[in-house]
Short mmCIF file of C-alpha atoms and ligand atoms in Angstrom, two decimals:
data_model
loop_
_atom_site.label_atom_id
_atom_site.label_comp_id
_atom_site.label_asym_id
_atom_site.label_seq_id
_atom_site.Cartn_x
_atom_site.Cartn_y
_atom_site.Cartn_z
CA UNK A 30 0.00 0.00 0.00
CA UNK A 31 1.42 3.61 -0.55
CA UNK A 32 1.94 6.08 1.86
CA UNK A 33 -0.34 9.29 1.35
CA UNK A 34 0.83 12.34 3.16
CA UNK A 35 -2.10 14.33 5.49
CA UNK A 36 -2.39 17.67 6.60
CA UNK A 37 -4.33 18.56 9.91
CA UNK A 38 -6.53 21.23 9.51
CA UNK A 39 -6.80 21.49 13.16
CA UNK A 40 -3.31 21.81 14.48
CA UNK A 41 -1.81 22.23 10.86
CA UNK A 42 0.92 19.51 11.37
CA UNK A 43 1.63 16.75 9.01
CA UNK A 44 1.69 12.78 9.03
CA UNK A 45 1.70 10.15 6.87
CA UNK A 46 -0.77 7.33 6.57
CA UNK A 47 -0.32 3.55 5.03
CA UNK A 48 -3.70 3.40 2.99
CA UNK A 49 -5.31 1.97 0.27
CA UNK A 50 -5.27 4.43 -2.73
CA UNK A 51 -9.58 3.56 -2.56
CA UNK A 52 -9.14 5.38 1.13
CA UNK A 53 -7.08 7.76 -0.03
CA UNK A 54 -9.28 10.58 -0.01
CA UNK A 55 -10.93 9.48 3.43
CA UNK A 56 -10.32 12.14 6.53
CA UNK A 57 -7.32 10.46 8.46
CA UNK A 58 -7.38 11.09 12.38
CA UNK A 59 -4.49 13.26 13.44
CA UNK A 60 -2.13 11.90 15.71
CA UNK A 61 -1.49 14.83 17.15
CA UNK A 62 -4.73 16.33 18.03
CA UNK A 63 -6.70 13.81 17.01
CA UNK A 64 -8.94 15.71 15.21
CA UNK A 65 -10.01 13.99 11.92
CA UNK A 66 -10.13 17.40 10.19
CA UNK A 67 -7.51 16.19 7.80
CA UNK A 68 -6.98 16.41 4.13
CA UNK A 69 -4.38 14.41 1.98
CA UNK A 70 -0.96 15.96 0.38
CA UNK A 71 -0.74 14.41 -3.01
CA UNK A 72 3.18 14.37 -3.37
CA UNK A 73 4.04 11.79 -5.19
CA UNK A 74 2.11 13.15 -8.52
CA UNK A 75 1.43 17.12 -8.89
CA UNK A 76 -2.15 16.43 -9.56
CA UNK A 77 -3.21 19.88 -8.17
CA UNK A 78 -3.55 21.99 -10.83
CA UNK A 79 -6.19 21.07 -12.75
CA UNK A 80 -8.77 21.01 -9.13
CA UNK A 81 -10.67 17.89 -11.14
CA UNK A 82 -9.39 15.38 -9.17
CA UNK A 83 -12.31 12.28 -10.09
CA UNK A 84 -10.79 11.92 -13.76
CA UNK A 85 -7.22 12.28 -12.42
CA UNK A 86 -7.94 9.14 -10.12
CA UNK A 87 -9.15 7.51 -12.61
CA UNK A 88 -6.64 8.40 -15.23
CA UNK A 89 -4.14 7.18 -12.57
CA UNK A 90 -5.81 3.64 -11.68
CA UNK A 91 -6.39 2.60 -15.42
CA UNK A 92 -2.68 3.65 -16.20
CA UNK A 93 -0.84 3.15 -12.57
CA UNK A 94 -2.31 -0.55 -12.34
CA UNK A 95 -1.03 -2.92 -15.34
CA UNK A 96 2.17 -2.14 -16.42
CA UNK A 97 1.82 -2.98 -19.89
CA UNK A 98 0.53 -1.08 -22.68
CA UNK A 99 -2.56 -1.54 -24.82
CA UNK A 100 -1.41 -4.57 -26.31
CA UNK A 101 -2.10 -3.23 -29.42
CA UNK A 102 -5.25 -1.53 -29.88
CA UNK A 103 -3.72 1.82 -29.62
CA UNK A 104 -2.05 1.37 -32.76
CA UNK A 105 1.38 2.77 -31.68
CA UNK A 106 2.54 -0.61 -29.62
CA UNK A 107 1.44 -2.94 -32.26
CA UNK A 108 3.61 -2.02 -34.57
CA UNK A 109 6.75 -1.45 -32.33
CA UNK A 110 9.69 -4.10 -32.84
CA UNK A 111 9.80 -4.37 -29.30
ZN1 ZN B 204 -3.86 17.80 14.43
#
């Protein structure tokens, strides 16, 4: 599972949280304060510019998950020697 960095709107410290990606979004509970007025960090990917983050998630989970490529039907990968 990755680590997702939070931010605690509460006390406005940070932590990090081992969570499903499917959880990601969920309101983590502070270990500080304990408050569960939290709000993930995305760090890994700077996803935060276009503010519509539903078709970045699932840009990310149909291209993140495989590893391969189309296995053709693109066109591009068909045709490549490798
Ligand atoms: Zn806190």
């Amino acid at each position: 599972m990755p680590i997702y960095e939070y931010r605690c709107e509460s006390c406005a410290g940070k932590f990090e949280v081992l969570t499903r990606f499917a959880e990601r979004d969920s309101a983590q509970v502070c270990p500080a304060c304990e408050s569960t007025k939290t709000r993930v960090l995305v760090s890994s990917f700077a996803f935060a510019s276009g503010g519509d983050t539903s078709s970045v998630s699932d840009f990310a989970s149909e291209t993140g998950g495989g590893g391969g490529c189309c296995g053709g039907a693109c066109g591009s990968c068909g045709s490549s020697p490798n």
